[in-house]
Amino acid sequence: MSERFLKQIKIFFIFISPLLIFLFFSLYKLLSPTPSCFDNIKNQGEIDIDCGGPCPPCEVKKLEPLRISSKRFISYQDGTYDFIFKVFNPNEKYGLEKFSYYFELYDNEGKKIFETPKEISFIYPNETRWLIIQNIKAPEFDDFKPKIEINDYDWKEFEERFSSQDLIYYEPRVEKLEIEGYRISFDVYNNSVYDFDKIEAIIFLYNKENSLIGLTRTYFQIRSKETQNVESIINILSEKPEAVEIFFQVKK
């Protein structure tokens, strides 16, 4: 092999090397998985694996899940259902700016036969919140399960300003209306130092056997140290309520 030919080969590789390097890295980048917040790799400016930077805060990975309890349903004479459950956020600093919830219904063989529409709610740190879906036309079922869907990006630090214990209700009254239904009324005292623009009152209604027969909700404003009269009307009860149970939660 002549010296001239070897020189030509050397010059060829000098010129072709940048192109080969470019093609190699382009192919590597094309075939490599795109960095994400779920790839179990510390990349893309993350503070720890899959958290911090463009991903949810690393504190979110240490948060306790929401705790579900007290699931209930009410059937009405018009064939509709109300579904209810209670959720508690045990985290002291973080709440959820939003999350969705719904219910799945099952037959006696454990097969899912129906799913309710999804609703959106939020929850503050250390808050207990009732989640409700009302007026649902559904087939007969043997069991039901509440479901929650959470996006980790929606965990936020909140300043807790509301406690249901700050609102005290007394003198609940049940009045049968002349046309149809019942009026439930009561007085509420705001014992906190805050004014609240929108409070939801959740009113459970019971018969003389202490069975849950109805649910109604209403909304009101209340200022600090103020007493407010609140009322709500429910039309679809098959019997007279003999007792009420009332819970309060703040609404956005």
Coordinates of N, CA and C in Angstrom, one line a residue:
M1 N 0.9 -1.2 0.0 CA 0.0 0.0 0.0 C 0.9 1.2 0.0
S2 N 0.6 2.1 -1.0 CA 1.5 3.2 -1.2 C 1.3 4.3 -0.1
E3 N 2.3 5.0 0.1 CA 2.3 6.1 1.2 C 1.2 7.1 0.8
R4 N 1.1 7.4 -0.5 CA 0.1 8.4 -0.9 C -1.3 7.9 -0.6
F5 N -1.6 6.6 -0.8 CA -2.9 6.1 -0.5 C -3.2 6.1 1.0
L6 N -2.2 5.8 1.9 CA -2.4 5.9 3.3 C -2.7 7.3 3.7
K7 N -2.1 8.2 3.1 CA -2.3 9.6 3.4 C -3.7 10.0 3.1
Q8 N -4.2 9.5 1.9 CA -5.6 9.8 1.5 C -6.6 9.2 2.5
I9 N -6.3 8.0 3.0 CA -7.2 7.4 4.0 C -7.2 8.2 5.3
K10 N -6.1 8.7 5.7 CA -6.0 9.5 6.9 C -6.8 10.8 6.8
I11 N -6.6 11.5 5.6 CA -7.3 12.7 5.4 C -8.8 12.5 5.4
F12 N -9.2 11.3 4.8 CA -10.7 11.0 4.7 C -11.3 10.8 6.1
F13 N -10.5 10.1 7.0 CA -11.1 9.9 8.3 C -11.1 11.2 9.1
I14 N -10.1 12.1 8.8 CA -10.1 13.4 9.5 C -11.4 14.2 9.2
F15 N -11.8 14.1 7.9 CA -12.9 14.8 7.5 C -14.2 14.2 7.9
I16 N -14.2 12.8 7.9 CA -15.5 12.1 8.1 C -15.7 11.9 9.6
S17 N -14.7 12.0 10.5 CA -14.9 11.8 11.9 C -16.0 12.7 12.6
P18 N -16.0 14.0 12.3 CA -17.0 14.8 12.9 C -18.4 14.4 12.5
L19 N -18.6 14.0 11.3 CA -19.9 13.5 10.8 C -20.3 12.2 11.5
L20 N -19.3 11.3 11.7 CA -19.6 10.1 12.4 C -20.0 10.3 13.9
I21 N -19.2 11.2 14.5 CA -19.6 11.6 15.9 C -20.9 12.2 16.0
F22 N -21.3 13.1 15.0 CA -22.6 13.7 15.0 C -23.7 12.7 14.9
L23 N -23.5 11.8 13.9 CA -24.5 10.7 13.7 C -24.6 9.8 14.9
F24 N -23.5 9.5 15.6 CA -23.6 8.6 16.7 C -24.4 9.3 17.9
F25 N -24.1 10.5 18.2 CA -24.9 11.2 19.2 C -26.3 11.4 18.9
S26 N -26.6 11.7 17.6 CA -28.0 11.9 17.2 C -28.8 10.6 17.3
L27 N -28.1 9.5 16.9 CA -28.8 8.2 17.1 C -29.0 7.8 18.6
Y28 N -28.0 8.1 19.4 CA -28.1 7.8 20.8 C -29.2 8.6 21.4
K29 N -29.3 9.9 21.1 CA -30.4 10.8 21.6 C -31.7 10.3 21.1
L30 N -31.8 9.9 19.9 CA -33.1 9.4 19.3 C -33.6 8.1 20.0
L31 N -32.6 7.2 20.3 CA -33.0 5.9 20.9 C -33.1 6.0 22.4
S32 N -32.5 7.0 23.0 CA -32.6 7.1 24.5 C -34.0 7.5 24.9
P33 N -34.5 7.0 26.1 CA -35.8 7.4 26.6 C -35.8 8.9 27.0
T34 N -36.9 9.5 26.7 CA -37.0 11.0 27.1 C -37.0 11.1 28.6
P35 N -36.2 11.9 29.2 CA -36.2 12.1 30.7 C -37.7 12.5 31.2
S36 N -38.1 11.9 32.3 CA -39.4 12.2 32.9 C -39.3 12.2 34.4
C37 N -40.4 12.5 35.0 CA -40.5 12.5 36.5 C -40.9 11.1 37.0
F38 N -40.8 10.1 36.1 CA -41.2 8.7 36.5 C -40.3 7.7 36.0
D39 N -39.0 8.1 35.6 CA -38.1 7.2 35.0 C -37.1 6.6 36.1
N40 N -37.3 7.0 37.3 CA -36.4 6.4 38.4 C -34.9 6.8 38.2
I41 N -34.7 7.9 37.5 CA -33.3 8.4 37.3 C -33.3 9.9 37.7
K42 N -32.2 10.3 38.4 CA -32.0 11.7 38.7 C -31.4 12.4 37.5
N43 N -32.3 13.2 36.8 CA -31.8 13.9 35.6 C -32.6 15.2 35.5
Q44 N -32.5 15.8 34.3 CA -33.3 17.0 34.0 C -33.4 18.1 35.1
G45 N -32.3 18.2 35.9 CA -32.2 19.2 36.9 C -33.0 18.9 38.2
E46 N -33.3 17.6 38.4 CA -34.0 17.1 39.6 C -33.1 17.2 40.8
I47 N -33.7 17.5 42.0 CA -33.0 17.6 43.2 C -32.7 16.2 43.8
D48 N -33.6 15.3 43.6 CA -33.5 13.9 44.0 C -34.1 13.1 42.8
I49 N -34.1 11.8 43.0 CA -34.7 11.0 41.9 C -36.2 11.3 41.7
D50 N -36.5 11.8 40.5 CA -37.9 12.1 40.1 C -38.6 13.1 41.0
C51 N -37.9 14.0 41.6 CA -38.5 15.1 42.4 C -37.6 16.3 42.4
G52 N -38.3 17.5 42.6 CA -37.6 18.7 42.6 C -37.3 19.2 41.1
G53 N -36.9 20.4 40.9 CA -36.7 20.9 39.6 C -38.0 21.0 38.8
P54 N -38.1 20.3 37.7 CA -39.3 20.3 36.9 C -40.4 19.4 37.4
C55 N -40.0 18.5 38.4 CA -40.9 17.5 39.0 C -41.5 18.1 40.3
P56 N -42.5 17.3 40.8 CA -43.1 17.7 42.1 C -42.1 17.9 43.2
P57 N -42.3 18.7 44.2 CA -41.4 18.9 45.3 C -41.0 17.5 45.9
C58 N -39.8 17.4 46.4 CA -39.4 16.2 47.0 C -40.1 15.8 48.3
E59 N -40.7 16.9 49.0 CA -41.5 16.6 50.2 C -42.7 15.8 49.8
V60 N -43.2 15.9 48.6 CA -44.4 15.2 48.2 C -44.2 13.7 48.3
K61 N -43.0 13.2 48.1 CA -42.7 11.8 48.1 C -42.9 11.2 49.5
K62 N -42.8 12.1 50.5 CA -42.8 11.7 51.9 C -44.2 11.9 52.5
L63 N -45.2 12.4 51.8 CA -46.5 12.7 52.3 C -47.3 11.4 52.5
E64 N -48.2 11.5 53.5 CA -49.1 10.3 53.8 C -50.3 10.4 52.8
P65 N -50.8 9.3 52.4 CA -52.0 9.4 51.5 C -53.2 9.8 52.3
L66 N -54.2 10.3 51.5 CA -55.5 10.6 52.1 C -56.2 9.3 52.7
R67 N -56.9 9.5 53.8 CA -57.5 8.4 54.4 C -59.0 8.4 54.2
I68 N -59.6 7.4 53.7 CA -61.0 7.3 53.4 C -61.7 6.5 54.5
S69 N -62.9 7.0 54.8 CA -63.8 6.4 55.8 C -65.2 6.8 55.6
S70 N -66.1 6.1 56.4 CA -67.5 6.5 56.5 C -68.2 6.6 55.1
K71 N -68.0 5.6 54.3 CA -68.8 5.6 53.0 C -70.2 5.3 53.3
R72 N -71.1 6.0 52.6 CA -72.6 5.9 52.8 C -73.3 6.1 51.4
F73 N -74.5 5.6 51.4 CA -75.3 5.9 50.2 C -76.8 6.0 50.7
I74 N -77.5 6.8 50.0 CA -79.0 7.0 50.3 C -79.7 6.7 49.0
S75 N -80.8 5.9 49.1 CA -81.7 5.7 48.0 C -83.0 6.4 48.2
Y76 N -83.5 7.0 47.1 CA -84.7 7.8 47.2 C -85.8 7.2 46.4
Q77 N -87.1 7.6 46.7 CA -88.2 7.0 46.1 C -88.3 7.2 44.6
D78 N -87.6 8.2 44.1 CA -87.6 8.5 42.6 C -86.6 7.7 41.9
G79 N -85.9 6.8 42.6 CA -84.9 5.9 41.9 C -83.5 6.4 41.9
T80 N -83.2 7.6 42.5 CA -81.9 8.2 42.5 C -81.1 7.8 43.8
Y81 N -79.8 8.0 43.7 CA -79.0 7.7 44.9 C -78.1 9.0 45.2
D82 N -77.7 9.1 46.4 CA -76.7 10.0 46.9 C -75.5 9.1 47.4
F83 N -74.3 9.4 47.0 CA -73.1 8.7 47.5 C -72.2 9.6 48.3
I84 N -71.8 9.2 49.4 CA -71.0 10.0 50.3 C -69.8 9.2 50.9
F85 N -68.7 9.9 51.1 CA -67.7 9.3 51.9 C -66.8 10.5 52.6
K86 N -66.1 10.1 53.6 CA -65.3 11.1 54.3 C -63.8 10.8 54.0
V87 N -63.0 11.9 53.9 CA -61.6 11.8 53.6 C -60.9 12.7 54.6
F88 N -59.7 12.2 55.1 CA -58.9 13.0 56.0 C -57.5 13.1 55.4
N89 N -57.0 14.3 55.5 CA -55.6 14.6 55.0 C -54.7 14.7 56.3
P90 N -53.9 13.7 56.5 CA -53.1 13.7 57.8 C -51.8 14.6 57.7
N91 N -51.5 15.2 56.6 CA -50.3 16.0 56.4 C -50.5 17.4 57.0
E92 N -49.5 17.9 57.7 CA -49.6 19.1 58.5 C -49.4 20.4 57.7
K93 N -48.6 20.3 56.6 CA -48.3 21.5 55.8 C -48.9 21.5 54.4
Y94 N -49.0 20.3 53.9 CA -49.4 20.2 52.5 C -50.9 19.8 52.3
G95 N -51.6 20.4 51.4 CA -52.9 20.1 51.0 C -53.0 19.9 49.5
L96 N -54.1 19.5 49.0 CA -54.3 19.3 47.6 C -55.1 20.4 47.0
E97 N -54.5 21.1 46.0 CA -55.2 22.2 45.3 C -56.5 21.7 44.6
K98 N -56.4 20.5 44.1 CA -57.5 19.9 43.4 C -57.3 18.4 43.3
F99 N -58.3 17.6 43.3 CA -58.3 16.2 43.0 C -59.7 15.8 42.6
S100 N -59.8 14.6 41.9 CA -61.1 14.2 41.5 C -61.5 12.9 42.3
Y101 N -62.8 12.7 42.3 CA -63.3 11.5 43.0 C -64.5 11.0 42.3
Y102 N -64.8 9.7 42.5 CA -66.0 9.1 42.0 C -66.3 7.8 42.7
F103 N -67.3 7.1 42.3 CA -67.7 5.9 42.9 C -67.9 4.8 41.9
E104 N -67.4 3.6 42.3 CA -67.6 2.4 41.4 C -68.7 1.5 42.1
L105 N -69.6 0.9 41.4 CA -70.7 0.1 41.9 C -70.4 -1.3 41.4
Y106 N -70.7 -2.3 42.3 CA -70.4 -3.7 42.0 C -71.6 -4.6 42.3
D107 N -71.7 -5.7 41.5 CA -72.8 -6.7 41.8 C -72.4 -7.7 42.8
N108 N -73.2 -8.7 43.0 CA -72.9 -9.7 44.1 C -71.8 -10.6 43.8
E109 N -71.3 -10.6 42.5 CA -70.1 -11.3 42.1 C -68.9 -10.5 42.1
G110 N -69.0 -9.3 42.6 CA -67.8 -8.4 42.6 C -67.5 -7.8 41.3
K111 N -68.4 -7.8 40.3 CA -68.1 -7.3 39.0 C -68.6 -5.8 39.0
K112 N -67.7 -4.9 38.4 CA -68.1 -3.5 38.3 C -69.2 -3.4 37.3
I113 N -70.3 -2.7 37.7 CA -71.4 -2.5 36.8 C -71.8 -1.1 36.5
F114 N -71.1 -0.2 37.3 CA -71.5 1.3 37.0 C -70.4 2.1 37.6
E115 N -70.2 3.3 37.0 CA -69.2 4.3 37.5 C -69.9 5.6 37.5
T116 N -69.9 6.4 38.6 CA -70.5 7.7 38.6 C -69.6 8.7 37.9
P117 N -70.2 9.8 37.5 CA -69.3 10.9 36.9 C -68.3 11.4 38.0
K118 N -67.2 12.0 37.5 CA -66.2 12.5 38.4 C -66.5 13.9 38.9
E119 N -66.2 14.1 40.1 CA -66.3 15.5 40.7 C -64.9 15.9 41.1
I120 N -64.8 17.3 41.3 CA -63.5 17.9 41.7 C -63.7 18.5 43.0
S121 N -62.6 18.3 43.9 CA -62.6 18.9 45.2 C -61.2 19.4 45.5
F122 N -61.0 19.8 46.8 CA -59.7 20.2 47.3 C -59.7 19.8 48.8
I123 N -58.5 19.9 49.4 CA -58.4 19.6 50.8 C -57.2 20.3 51.4
Y124 N -57.4 20.9 52.6 CA -56.4 21.6 53.3 C -55.6 20.6 54.2
P125 N -54.4 21.1 54.7 CA -53.7 20.2 55.7 C -54.5 19.9 56.9
N126 N -54.4 18.7 57.4 CA -55.1 18.2 58.6 C -56.7 18.4 58.5
E127 N -57.2 18.4 57.3 CA -58.7 18.7 57.2 C -59.4 17.4 56.9
T128 N -60.6 17.3 57.5 CA -61.5 16.2 57.2 C -62.6 16.8 56.3
R129 N -62.9 16.1 55.2 CA -63.8 16.7 54.2 C -64.8 15.6 53.7
W130 N -66.1 15.9 53.6 CA -67.1 15.1 53.1 C -67.1 15.3 51.6
L131 N -67.1 14.2 50.8 CA -67.1 14.2 49.4 C -68.5 13.5 48.9
I132 N -69.2 14.2 48.1 CA -70.6 13.8 47.8 C -70.9 13.9 46.3
I133 N -71.6 12.9 45.8 CA -72.1 12.9 44.5 C -73.6 12.6 44.6
Q134 N -74.5 13.5 44.2 CA -75.9 13.4 44.4 C -76.7 13.2 43.1
N135 N -77.9 12.7 43.3 CA -78.9 12.6 42.2 C -78.4 11.7 41.1
I136 N -77.9 10.5 41.4 CA -77.4 9.6 40.4 C -78.4 8.5 40.1
K137 N -78.7 8.3 38.9 CA -79.5 7.2 38.4 C -78.6 6.0 38.2
A138 N -78.8 4.9 38.9 CA -77.8 3.8 38.8 C -78.6 2.5 38.9
P139 N -78.0 1.4 38.4 CA -78.7 0.1 38.6 C -78.5 -0.4 40.0
E140 N -79.3 -1.4 40.4 CA -79.2 -2.0 41.7 C -77.8 -2.6 41.9
F141 N -77.2 -2.5 43.1 CA -75.9 -2.9 43.3 C -75.8 -3.5 44.7
D142 N -74.7 -4.3 44.9 CA -74.4 -4.9 46.2 C -73.3 -4.3 47.0
D143 N -72.4 -3.6 46.3 CA -71.3 -2.9 47.0 C -70.9 -1.7 46.2
F144 N -70.2 -0.8 46.8 CA -69.7 0.4 46.1 C -68.4 0.9 46.8
K145 N -67.5 1.5 46.0 CA -66.2 1.9 46.5 C -65.9 3.3 46.1
P146 N -65.6 4.2 47.0 CA -65.1 5.5 46.6 C -63.7 5.4 46.0
K147 N -63.4 6.3 45.0 CA -62.2 6.3 44.3 C -61.7 7.8 44.3
I148 N -60.3 7.9 44.4 CA -59.7 9.2 44.4 C -58.6 9.2 43.4
E149 N -58.5 10.3 42.6 CA -57.4 10.4 41.6 C -56.6 11.7 41.9
I150 N -55.3 11.5 42.1 CA -54.4 12.6 42.6 C -53.3 12.8 41.6
N151 N -53.0 14.1 41.2 CA -51.8 14.4 40.5 C -50.8 15.0 41.5
D152 N -49.6 14.5 41.6 CA -48.6 14.9 42.6 C -48.3 16.4 42.4
Y153 N -48.5 17.0 41.2 CA -48.2 18.4 41.0 C -49.2 19.3 41.8
D154 N -50.4 18.7 42.2 CA -51.4 19.5 42.9 C -51.2 19.5 44.4
W155 N -50.2 18.9 45.0 CA -49.9 19.1 46.4 C -49.2 20.4 46.6
K156 N -49.8 21.2 47.5 CA -49.3 22.6 47.7 C -49.2 22.8 49.2
E157 N -48.3 23.7 49.6 CA -48.3 24.2 51.0 C -49.4 25.2 51.2
F158 N -50.2 24.9 52.2 CA -51.3 25.8 52.5 C -51.2 26.3 54.0
E159 N -51.7 27.5 54.2 CA -51.9 28.0 55.5 C -53.3 27.6 56.0
E160 N -53.4 26.8 57.0 CA -54.7 26.3 57.5 C -55.5 27.5 58.2
R161 N -56.6 27.8 57.6 CA -57.4 28.9 58.2 C -58.8 28.5 58.7
F162 N -59.2 27.3 58.4 CA -60.5 26.9 58.7 C -60.5 25.6 59.5
S163 N -61.3 25.6 60.5 CA -61.6 24.3 61.3 C -63.1 24.2 61.5
S164 N -63.7 23.1 61.2 CA -65.1 22.9 61.3 C -65.6 23.2 62.8
Q165 N -64.7 23.1 63.7 CA -65.0 23.3 65.1 C -65.2 24.8 65.4
D166 N -64.8 25.6 64.5 CA -65.0 27.1 64.6 C -66.4 27.5 64.4
L167 N -67.2 26.6 63.7 CA -68.6 26.9 63.5 C -69.4 26.0 64.4
I168 N -70.3 26.7 65.2 CA -71.1 26.0 66.1 C -72.6 26.2 65.7
Y169 N -73.3 25.1 65.5 CA -74.7 25.2 65.2 C -75.6 24.8 66.4
Y170 N -76.8 25.4 66.5 CA -77.7 25.0 67.5 C -79.1 25.3 67.1
E171 N -80.0 24.7 67.8 CA -81.5 24.8 67.5 C -81.9 24.4 66.1
P172 N -81.4 23.2 65.7 CA -81.9 22.8 64.4 C -83.4 22.5 64.4
R173 N -84.1 22.9 63.3 CA -85.6 22.7 63.3 C -86.0 22.1 62.0
V174 N -86.9 21.2 62.0 CA -87.5 20.5 60.8 C -88.9 20.9 60.7
E175 N -89.3 21.5 59.6 CA -90.6 22.0 59.3 C -91.2 21.4 58.0
K176 N -92.4 20.8 58.1 CA -93.0 20.2 56.9 C -93.7 21.4 56.2
L177 N -93.4 21.4 54.9 CA -94.0 22.5 54.0 C -95.4 22.1 53.6
E178 N -96.2 23.1 53.3 CA -97.6 22.9 52.8 C -97.6 22.2 51.5
I179 N -96.7 22.5 50.6 CA -96.8 21.9 49.3 C -96.1 20.5 49.3
E180 N -94.8 20.5 49.5 CA -94.1 19.2 49.5 C -92.7 19.4 50.1
G181 N -92.2 18.4 50.8 CA -90.9 18.5 51.4 C -90.8 19.1 52.8
Y182 N -89.5 19.3 53.2 CA -89.3 19.8 54.5 C -88.2 20.9 54.4
R183 N -88.4 21.9 55.4 CA -87.4 22.9 55.5 C -86.6 22.6 56.8
I184 N -85.3 22.6 56.7 CA -84.4 22.4 57.8 C -83.7 23.7 58.0
S185 N -83.8 24.2 59.3 CA -83.2 25.5 59.6 C -82.4 25.4 60.9
F186 N -81.4 26.3 61.1 CA -80.6 26.3 62.3 C -79.8 27.6 62.4
D187 N -79.3 27.9 63.5 CA -78.4 29.0 63.7 C -77.0 28.6 63.8
V188 N -76.1 29.4 63.2 CA -74.6 29.1 63.2 C -73.9 30.3 63.8
Y189 N -72.9 30.0 64.7 CA -72.0 31.0 65.3 C -70.6 30.7 64.8
N190 N -70.0 31.8 64.3 CA -68.6 31.7 63.8 C -67.7 32.1 65.0
N191 N -67.0 31.2 65.6 CA -66.1 31.5 66.7 C -64.7 31.8 66.3
S192 N -64.4 31.8 65.0 CA -63.0 32.1 64.6 C -62.8 33.6 64.4
V193 N -61.5 33.9 64.1 CA -61.2 35.3 63.9 C -61.3 35.6 62.4
Y194 N -61.7 34.7 61.6 CA -61.8 34.9 60.1 C -63.2 35.0 59.6
D195 N -63.4 35.8 58.6 CA -64.6 35.8 57.8 C -64.5 34.7 56.7
F196 N -65.7 34.1 56.5 CA -65.7 33.0 55.4 C -66.7 33.4 54.4
D197 N -66.2 33.4 53.1 CA -67.1 33.9 52.0 C -68.0 32.8 51.5
K198 N -67.6 31.5 51.7 CA -68.5 30.4 51.3 C -68.3 29.2 52.1
I199 N -69.3 28.9 52.9 CA -69.3 27.7 53.8 C -70.4 26.8 53.2
E200 N -70.0 25.5 53.1 CA -71.0 24.5 52.8 C -71.5 23.8 54.0
A201 N -72.8 23.8 54.2 CA -73.4 23.0 55.3 C -74.0 21.7 54.7
I202 N -73.5 20.6 55.3 CA -74.0 19.3 54.8 C -74.9 18.8 55.9
I203 N -76.1 18.5 55.6 CA -77.1 18.1 56.5 C -77.6 16.7 56.3
F204 N -77.3 15.8 57.2 CA -77.8 14.4 57.2 C -79.1 14.3 57.9
L205 N -80.1 13.6 57.4 CA -81.4 13.5 58.0 C -81.7 12.0 58.3
Y206 N -82.2 11.8 59.5 CA -82.4 10.5 60.0 C -83.9 10.3 60.4
N207 N -84.4 9.0 60.3 CA -85.7 8.7 60.8 C -85.7 8.3 62.3
K208 N -86.8 7.9 62.8 CA -86.9 7.6 64.2 C -86.1 6.3 64.6
E209 N -85.8 5.5 63.6 CA -84.9 4.3 63.8 C -83.5 4.7 63.6
N210 N -83.2 5.9 63.4 CA -81.8 6.5 63.3 C -81.2 6.0 62.0
S211 N -82.0 5.7 61.0 CA -81.5 5.3 59.7 C -81.4 6.6 58.8
L212 N -80.3 6.6 58.0 CA -80.1 7.8 57.2 C -81.1 7.8 56.0
I213 N -81.9 8.8 55.9 CA -83.0 8.9 54.9 C -82.8 10.0 53.9
G214 N -81.9 10.9 54.1 CA -81.8 12.1 53.2 C -80.6 12.9 53.5
L215 N -80.2 13.7 52.5 CA -79.1 14.6 52.5 C -79.4 15.9 51.8
T216 N -79.1 17.0 52.4 CA -79.3 18.2 51.7 C -78.1 19.1 52.0
R217 N -77.8 20.0 51.1 CA -76.6 21.0 51.3 C -77.1 22.4 51.0
T218 N -76.4 23.3 51.6 CA -76.7 24.7 51.4 C -75.4 25.5 51.6
Y219 N -75.3 26.7 51.2 CA -74.1 27.5 51.2 C -74.4 28.9 51.9
F220 N -73.5 29.4 52.6 CA -73.7 30.7 53.2 C -72.4 31.4 53.5
Q221 N -72.4 32.7 53.7 CA -71.3 33.6 54.2 C -71.5 33.8 55.6
I222 N -70.4 34.0 56.3 CA -70.5 34.4 57.7 C -69.2 35.1 58.2
R223 N -69.4 36.1 59.0 CA -68.3 36.9 59.5 C -67.8 36.4 60.8
S224 N -66.6 36.9 61.2 CA -66.1 36.5 62.5 C -67.0 36.9 63.6
K225 N -67.3 36.0 64.6 CA -68.1 36.3 65.8 C -69.5 36.6 65.4
E226 N -70.0 36.2 64.3 CA -71.3 36.5 63.8 C -72.2 35.2 64.0
T227 N -73.5 35.5 64.3 CA -74.5 34.4 64.3 C -75.3 34.5 63.0
Q228 N -75.5 33.4 62.3 CA -76.3 33.4 61.1 C -77.4 32.4 61.1
N229 N -78.5 32.7 60.6 CA -79.6 31.7 60.4 C -79.5 31.1 59.0
V230 N -79.5 29.8 59.0 CA -79.3 29.0 57.7 C -80.4 28.1 57.5
E231 N -80.9 27.9 56.3 CA -81.9 26.9 56.0 C -81.7 26.3 54.7
S232 N -82.3 25.1 54.6 CA -82.3 24.3 53.3 C -83.5 23.5 53.2
I233 N -84.0 23.2 51.9 CA -85.2 22.5 51.7 C -84.9 21.2 50.9
I234 N -85.6 20.1 51.3 CA -85.4 18.9 50.6 C -86.8 18.4 50.3
N235 N -87.0 17.9 49.1 CA -88.4 17.5 48.6 C -88.7 16.1 48.4
I236 N -87.7 15.2 48.4 CA -87.9 13.8 47.9 C -87.9 12.8 49.1
L237 N -88.2 13.2 50.3 CA -88.2 12.2 51.4 C -89.5 11.5 51.5
S238 N -89.4 10.2 51.8 CA -90.6 9.3 51.9 C -91.1 9.3 53.4
E239 N -90.4 9.9 54.3 CA -90.8 10.0 55.7 C -90.2 11.2 56.3
K240 N -90.8 11.6 57.5 CA -90.4 12.8 58.2 C -89.0 12.6 58.9
P241 N -88.1 13.5 58.7 CA -86.9 13.4 59.5 C -87.1 13.7 61.0
E242 N -86.5 12.8 61.8 CA -86.7 13.0 63.3 C -85.4 13.5 63.9
A243 N -84.3 13.5 63.2 CA -83.0 14.0 63.7 C -82.2 14.5 62.6
V244 N -81.3 15.4 62.9 CA -80.4 16.0 61.9 C -78.9 15.9 62.4
E245 N -78.0 15.8 61.5 CA -76.6 15.9 61.8 C -75.9 16.9 60.8
I246 N -75.2 17.9 61.2 CA -74.7 18.9 60.3 C -73.2 19.0 60.4
F247 N -72.6 19.1 59.2 CA -71.1 19.3 59.1 C -70.9 20.5 58.3
F248 N -69.7 21.2 58.5 CA -69.4 22.4 57.8 C -68.0 22.2 57.1
Q249 N -67.9 22.7 55.9 CA -66.6 22.8 55.2 C -66.5 24.0 54.3
V250 N -65.3 24.5 54.2 CA -65.2 25.8 53.4 C -65.2 25.4 51.9
K251 N -65.7 26.3 51.1 CA -65.7 26.1 49.6 C -65.0 27.2 49.0
K252 N -64.4 26.9 47.8 CA -63.7 28.0 47.0 C -64.7 28.8 46.2

